[in-house]
Short mmCIF file of C-alpha atoms and ligand atoms in Angstrom, two decimals:
data_model
loop_
_atom_site.label_atom_id
_atom_site.label_comp_id
_atom_site.label_asym_id
_atom_site.label_seq_id
_atom_site.Cartn_x
_atom_site.Cartn_y
_atom_site.Cartn_z
CA MET J 1 -0.03 0.11 0.30
CA ASP J 2 1.60 3.46 -1.05
CA TRP J 3 1.41 5.94 1.87
CA GLN J 4 2.13 8.50 -0.03
CA GLN J 5 -0.26 11.78 0.74
CA ARG J 6 -2.88 9.65 2.18
CA HIS J 7 -4.50 11.32 5.06
CA VAL J 8 -4.67 9.61 8.50
CA ILE J 9 -6.12 10.57 12.17
CA ILE J 10 -4.91 8.93 14.77
CA THR J 11 -6.99 9.36 18.34
CA GLY J 12 -4.27 9.09 20.96
CA GLY J 13 -1.62 9.85 18.37
CA SER J 14 0.38 12.19 21.21
CA SER J 15 1.58 8.73 23.26
CA GLY J 16 2.53 5.15 23.52
CA ILE J 17 0.78 3.21 20.05
CA GLY J 18 -1.00 5.75 18.47
CA LYS J 19 2.11 8.17 18.68
CA ALA J 20 4.67 5.13 17.29
CA THR J 21 2.04 4.53 14.31
CA ALA J 22 1.60 8.27 13.33
CA LYS J 23 5.86 8.27 13.31
CA LEU J 24 6.17 5.16 11.27
CA LEU J 25 3.19 6.24 8.76
CA ALA J 26 4.81 9.81 8.51
CA SER J 27 7.93 8.18 7.99
CA ARG J 28 6.18 6.41 5.18
CA GLY J 29 4.68 9.58 3.42
CA ALA J 30 1.35 9.46 5.20
CA ARG J 31 -0.18 12.96 6.05
CA VAL J 32 -1.05 12.87 9.94
CA SER J 33 -3.73 14.26 12.30
CA ILE J 34 -3.48 13.60 15.99
CA VAL J 35 -5.71 14.10 18.75
CA GLY J 36 -5.50 14.01 22.46
CA ARG J 37 -6.50 16.33 25.37
CA ASP J 38 -3.18 17.61 26.59
CA LEU J 39 -1.64 20.32 24.56
CA ALA J 40 2.31 19.93 25.53
CA LYS J 41 1.97 16.57 24.83
CA LEU J 42 0.42 16.95 21.33
CA ALA J 43 3.17 19.63 20.46
CA GLN J 44 6.05 17.33 21.80
CA ALA J 45 4.43 14.56 19.79
CA GLN J 46 4.30 16.57 17.00
CA VAL J 47 8.28 17.38 17.10
CA GLU J 48 8.63 13.60 17.36
CA ILE J 49 6.46 12.80 14.10
CA GLU J 50 7.93 15.71 12.31
CA ALA J 51 11.41 14.64 12.68
CA ALA J 52 10.35 11.17 10.82
CA SER J 53 8.18 12.69 8.18
CA ARG J 54 8.24 15.51 5.44
CA GLU J 55 4.72 16.55 6.22
CA PRO J 56 3.60 18.83 8.38
CA VAL J 57 1.40 17.05 11.31
CA LEU J 58 -1.83 18.54 12.49
CA THR J 59 -2.55 18.47 16.53
CA ILE J 60 -5.99 19.05 17.60
CA GLY J 61 -6.68 19.16 21.33
CA ALA J 62 -10.02 17.57 21.95
CA ASP J 63 -11.26 15.53 24.91
CA LEU J 64 -13.00 12.65 22.83
CA ALA J 65 -15.33 11.48 25.19
CA ASP J 66 -17.24 14.63 24.64
CA ARG J 67 -19.46 14.10 21.47
CA ALA J 68 -19.49 17.61 19.79
CA GLN J 69 -15.17 17.95 20.80
CA ALA J 70 -14.93 14.72 19.54
CA GLU J 71 -17.22 15.40 15.79
CA ARG J 72 -14.99 19.34 15.78
CA ALA J 73 -11.63 17.79 15.84
CA ILE J 74 -12.23 14.91 12.69
CA GLN J 75 -14.66 17.93 11.24
CA THR J 76 -11.01 20.59 11.72
CA ALA J 77 -8.70 17.48 10.32
CA VAL J 78 -10.54 17.47 7.16
CA ALA J 79 -11.74 21.36 6.77
CA GLU J 80 -7.88 21.48 7.31
CA ARG J 81 -6.49 18.55 5.58
CA GLY J 82 -8.61 17.64 2.83
CA GLY J 83 -10.74 14.31 2.72
CA LEU J 84 -9.91 11.36 4.98
CA ASP J 85 -8.19 7.96 4.07
CA VAL J 86 -7.33 6.18 7.31
CA LEU J 87 -9.09 6.91 10.73
CA ILE J 88 -7.19 4.95 13.59
CA THR J 89 -8.59 5.63 17.12
CA SER J 90 -6.19 4.66 19.71
CA ALA J 91 -6.93 7.19 22.16
CA GLY J 92 -8.34 5.37 25.67
CA ILE J 93 -8.01 5.06 29.17
CA ALA J 94 -7.62 1.89 31.84
CA HIS J 95 -8.05 2.49 35.63
CA PRO J 96 -7.39 -1.11 37.01
CA GLY J 97 -8.72 -1.60 40.68
CA TYR J 98 -10.94 -4.35 42.49
CA PHE J 99 -15.00 -3.75 41.30
CA ARG J 100 -16.08 -3.02 44.93
CA GLU J 101 -13.51 -0.01 45.19
CA LEU J 102 -14.08 1.82 42.18
CA PRO J 103 -16.33 4.53 41.81
CA VAL J 104 -19.51 4.41 38.86
CA GLU J 105 -17.77 7.19 37.86
CA VAL J 106 -14.52 5.38 36.50
CA PHE J 107 -16.87 2.95 34.65
CA GLU J 108 -18.71 5.93 33.11
CA GLN J 109 -15.65 7.67 31.61
CA THR J 110 -13.72 4.52 30.64
CA MET J 111 -16.84 3.57 28.25
CA ALA J 112 -16.91 7.20 27.53
CA ILE J 113 -13.47 7.62 25.88
CA ASN J 114 -12.97 4.04 25.14
CA TYR J 115 -16.05 3.09 23.38
CA PHE J 116 -17.80 6.48 22.78
CA GLY J 117 -15.14 8.85 22.02
CA THR J 118 -14.18 5.71 19.36
CA LEU J 119 -17.79 5.87 17.79
CA TYR J 120 -17.94 9.61 17.84
CA CYS J 121 -15.03 9.72 15.33
CA LEU J 122 -15.96 7.30 13.33
CA LYS J 123 -19.56 8.80 12.77
CA ALA J 124 -17.71 12.26 11.91
CA ALA J 125 -15.28 10.49 9.79
CA LEU J 126 -17.52 7.98 7.62
CA PRO J 127 -19.24 10.67 5.67
CA THR J 128 -15.72 12.07 4.67
CA MET J 129 -14.12 8.12 3.83
CA GLY J 130 -14.26 7.44 0.23
CA ARG J 131 -14.01 3.91 -1.30
CA GLY J 132 -10.41 2.39 -0.22
CA GLY J 133 -10.77 4.02 3.28
CA LYS J 134 -9.78 2.48 6.53
CA ILE J 135 -10.88 2.06 10.46
CA ALA J 136 -8.68 0.61 12.72
CA MET J 137 -9.87 0.91 16.06
CA ILE J 138 -7.77 0.17 19.40
CA SER J 139 -8.95 -2.33 21.28
CA SER J 140 -6.74 -4.79 23.94
CA GLY J 141 -6.45 -8.76 24.90
CA ALA J 142 -8.57 -7.66 27.64
CA GLY J 143 -11.57 -7.35 24.71
CA LEU J 144 -11.39 -10.71 23.89
CA ILE J 145 -11.72 -12.43 27.56
CA GLY J 146 -12.74 -10.54 31.14
CA LEU J 147 -9.41 -9.63 32.56
CA TYR J 148 -9.28 -9.89 36.70
CA GLY J 149 -9.23 -6.37 37.80
CA TYR J 150 -10.12 -4.38 34.57
CA THR J 151 -13.57 -4.72 34.72
CA PRO J 152 -14.11 -0.95 34.08
CA TYR J 153 -12.01 -1.45 30.97
CA SER J 154 -12.37 -4.92 29.80
CA PRO J 155 -16.60 -4.30 28.41
CA SER J 156 -15.25 -1.10 26.79
CA LYS J 157 -12.87 -2.91 24.45
CA PHE J 158 -15.47 -6.11 23.95
CA ALA J 159 -17.75 -3.12 23.45
CA LEU J 160 -15.42 -2.22 20.48
CA ARG J 161 -14.96 -5.73 19.09
CA GLY J 162 -19.29 -6.09 18.95
CA LEU J 163 -18.70 -2.72 16.90
CA ALA J 164 -15.99 -4.15 14.53
CA GLU J 165 -17.58 -6.70 13.93
CA SER J 166 -20.72 -6.11 13.18
CA LEU J 167 -19.69 -3.10 11.30
CA ARG J 168 -16.91 -4.42 9.27
CA GLY J 169 -19.68 -6.53 6.71
CA GLU J 170 -21.82 -3.45 6.27
CA LEU J 171 -18.71 -1.26 5.32
CA LYS J 172 -17.00 -3.68 2.79
CA PRO J 173 -19.34 -3.25 0.15
CA GLU J 174 -18.55 0.00 0.21
CA GLY J 175 -14.95 -1.02 0.34
CA ILE J 176 -14.25 0.64 3.36
CA GLY J 177 -11.61 -1.79 5.58
CA VAL J 178 -12.39 -2.18 8.78
CA THR J 179 -9.60 -3.82 11.25
CA ILE J 180 -9.70 -4.22 15.08
CA VAL J 181 -6.59 -4.42 17.08
CA TYR J 182 -5.80 -6.42 20.00
CA PRO J 183 -2.48 -5.35 21.64
CA PRO J 184 -0.88 -7.59 24.11
CA ASP J 185 0.67 -5.37 27.24
CA THR J 186 2.29 -2.75 25.50
CA ASP J 187 5.44 -0.47 27.11
CA THR J 188 3.66 3.23 27.45
CA PRO J 189 2.83 5.37 30.11
CA GLN J 190 -1.12 4.17 30.11
CA LEU J 191 0.89 0.65 31.49
CA GLU J 192 3.14 2.08 33.71
CA ALA J 193 -0.14 4.08 35.44
CA GLU J 194 -1.83 0.85 35.49
CA ASN J 195 0.62 -0.74 37.43
CA ARG J 196 0.35 1.58 40.22
CA THR J 197 -3.55 0.57 41.41
CA LYS J 198 -3.06 -2.52 39.79
CA PRO J 199 -4.30 -5.51 41.81
CA GLU J 200 -1.77 -7.79 42.92
CA GLU J 201 -3.50 -10.67 41.38
CA THR J 202 -3.72 -9.12 38.24
CA LYS J 203 0.07 -8.38 38.30
CA ARG J 204 0.63 -12.37 38.95
CA ILE J 205 -1.96 -13.20 36.00
CA THR J 206 -0.11 -11.18 33.60
CA ALA J 207 3.53 -11.19 34.74
CA THR J 208 3.69 -14.25 31.77
CA ALA J 209 2.93 -11.82 29.27
CA GLU J 210 4.94 -11.16 26.99
CA MET J 211 5.91 -7.41 26.97
CA TRP J 212 5.90 -5.78 23.44
CA SER J 213 6.85 -2.08 22.51
CA ALA J 214 4.67 0.94 21.10
CA GLU J 215 7.07 0.51 17.91
CA GLY J 216 6.13 -3.10 17.29
CA VAL J 217 2.55 -2.97 17.99
CA ALA J 218 2.75 0.08 15.37
CA GLN J 219 4.74 -2.10 12.65
CA ALA J 220 2.12 -4.72 13.31
CA ILE J 221 -1.18 -1.89 12.57
CA VAL J 222 0.40 -0.75 9.23
CA LYS J 223 0.97 -4.83 7.93
CA GLY J 224 -2.53 -5.55 9.28
CA LEU J 225 -3.75 -2.25 7.13
CA GLU J 226 -1.78 -2.80 4.10
CA ARG J 227 -3.27 -6.79 3.45
CA GLY J 228 -6.73 -5.43 4.81
CA ALA J 229 -6.92 -7.63 7.84
CA PHE J 230 -9.89 -7.94 10.07
CA ILE J 231 -8.23 -8.84 12.96
CA VAL J 232 -4.62 -7.97 14.40
CA ALA J 233 -3.28 -9.69 17.28
CA PRO J 234 0.43 -9.01 17.88
CA GLY J 235 2.60 -11.82 19.30
CA GLN J 236 1.60 -16.31 19.60
CA GLU J 237 -0.07 -15.20 22.94
CA MET J 238 -3.14 -12.42 20.86
CA THR J 239 -3.31 -14.83 18.24
CA VAL J 240 -3.96 -17.90 20.21
CA LEU J 241 -6.79 -15.60 21.90
CA SER J 242 -8.07 -13.69 19.34
CA ARG J 243 -8.80 -17.01 17.14
CA MET J 244 -9.68 -19.55 20.73
CA HIS J 245 -10.88 -17.41 23.32
CA SER J 246 -14.32 -18.93 23.58
CA LEU J 247 -12.94 -22.44 23.90
CA ILE J 248 -10.46 -21.71 26.00
CA SER J 249 -11.38 -19.51 28.68
CA PRO J 250 -12.54 -22.42 30.87
CA GLY J 251 -9.00 -23.33 31.40
CA LEU J 252 -8.01 -19.94 31.57
CA ASN J 253 -10.85 -19.86 34.61
CA TRP J 254 -9.16 -22.15 36.14
CA TYR J 255 -5.83 -21.06 35.47
CA PHE J 256 -6.70 -17.46 36.74
CA ASP J 257 -8.72 -18.51 40.08
CA ARG J 258 -5.48 -20.82 41.18
CA ILE J 259 -3.33 -17.71 40.83
CA VAL J 260 -6.25 -15.37 42.95
CA GLY J 261 -6.07 -18.46 45.40
CA GLN J 262 -2.14 -18.37 45.71
CA VAL J 263 -2.13 -14.52 46.39
CA ARG J 264 -4.81 -14.66 48.83
CA GLY J 265 -3.28 -17.60 50.81
CA SER J 266 -5.62 -19.86 50.04
CA VAL J 267 -6.61 -22.27 46.84
CA ASN J 268 -10.19 -21.74 45.47
CA PRO J 269 -12.13 -24.96 45.34
N1 NAP M 301 -0.08 -0.37 26.20
C1 NAP M 301 -0.93 -1.55 26.65
O1 NAP M 301 -0.39 -2.35 27.57
C2 NAP M 301 -2.07 -1.39 25.74
C3 NAP M 301 -2.48 -2.80 25.45
C4 NAP M 301 -4.07 -3.07 24.98
C5 NAP M 301 -4.45 -1.87 24.43
N2 NAP M 301 -4.09 -0.86 24.59
C6 NAP M 301 -4.97 0.12 23.96
O2 NAP M 301 -4.03 0.60 23.54
C7 NAP M 301 -4.50 2.27 23.16
C8 NAP M 301 -3.28 3.31 23.21
O3 NAP M 301 -2.97 2.89 24.68
P1 NAP M 301 -1.28 3.52 25.14
O4 NAP M 301 -0.79 2.59 26.05
O5 NAP M 301 -0.89 3.45 24.05
O6 NAP M 301 -1.75 4.67 26.32
P2 NAP M 301 -1.56 5.85 26.35
O7 NAP M 301 0.21 5.93 26.02
O8 NAP M 301 -1.78 6.80 27.56
O9 NAP M 301 -1.78 7.04 24.90
C9 NAP M 301 -3.37 7.25 25.75
C10 NAP M 301 -3.84 8.32 24.71
O10 NAP M 301 -5.14 8.68 24.35
C11 NAP M 301 -4.83 10.26 24.54
N3 NAP M 301 -6.43 10.10 25.06
C12 NAP M 301 -6.75 9.38 26.37
N4 NAP M 301 -8.13 9.48 26.82
C13 NAP M 301 -8.41 11.00 26.16
C14 NAP M 301 -9.34 11.70 25.82
N5 NAP M 301 -10.38 11.76 26.68
N6 NAP M 301 -9.68 12.54 24.48
C15 NAP M 301 -8.82 11.90 23.45
N7 NAP M 301 -7.43 11.73 24.23
C16 NAP M 301 -7.50 10.99 25.07
C17 NAP M 301 -4.27 10.51 25.24
O11 NAP M 301 -3.57 11.91 25.19
P3 NAP M 301 -4.45 13.13 26.40
O12 NAP M 301 -3.91 11.75 27.99
O13 NAP M 301 -3.81 13.85 26.84
O14 NAP M 301 -5.88 13.05 25.97
C18 NAP M 301 -3.31 9.69 24.22
O15 NAP M 301 -2.54 10.07 23.38
C19 NAP M 301 -5.55 2.69 24.17
O16 NAP M 301 -6.93 2.34 23.39
C20 NAP M 301 -5.63 1.57 24.75
O17 NAP M 301 -6.34 1.11 25.72
C21 NAP M 301 -2.85 -0.57 25.27
#
């Protein structure tokens, strides 16, 4: 796929996986627009992405959990850079913790940005996309199986899977590709923040998971977009999970319960 002059909007392009994807696509000649809330972070990312590019990077400050701001962000990008070729929705948050201790507001905020923030952008972007357009939504391994300590986050990422699976067939006849991405644990500021509130049980459950770099996940996303893949599941663990999650979930639950029992000092029946 030739990325030259393609207009790519990347939500959450100021950090982590979104920023690494923005850099990679900019280095291939794409015209990149990035969206996030923190203007200083956006400005820093702009410098880094432009260092890999000949094209200026457009930055847009917006809270995508707010529908009006999300719509305005997409409209601004299209007005300034022209028709949209690719939308990558990477903006997201995660606040792990115990269900009983997490306030309802955390569940509302997580759904508002992870699911509705994606949906608002998609709704605003689609009418500006022609045949050959592509959409990539960033879900998570926690969007394939419910993960202990991730009761606000897992449902928001499951919701993206449902959206991608039901939307794929509708957009295919229009020549617009839908891709859903299930990144494994990836070394980003978000994961670092998650580790501060992650229950001990979750840390033990995910301790053996392979850690990816944001650049590695970005490579997988771009490769997936280039070959028109519906599912991008980087690495062996995510590949197995994405293909077999329903089949292996009883075994995984048994394994997770055992770890939880060990952490709590007793083995569950
Ligand atoms: N890191 C992992 O291990 C991992 C694994 C699986 C899936 N993922 C998913 O991958 C995506 C990227 O995560 P990451 O690890 O790269 O995180 P990150 O480094 O924290 O980046 C998150 C990006 O989203 C933006 N963002 C957050 N809330 C926003 C809002 N309300 N409005 C607009 N922008 C917002 C952030 O900018 P501002 O804060 O300035 O708004 C930032 O640019 C997320 O959807 C995440 O759930 C991550």
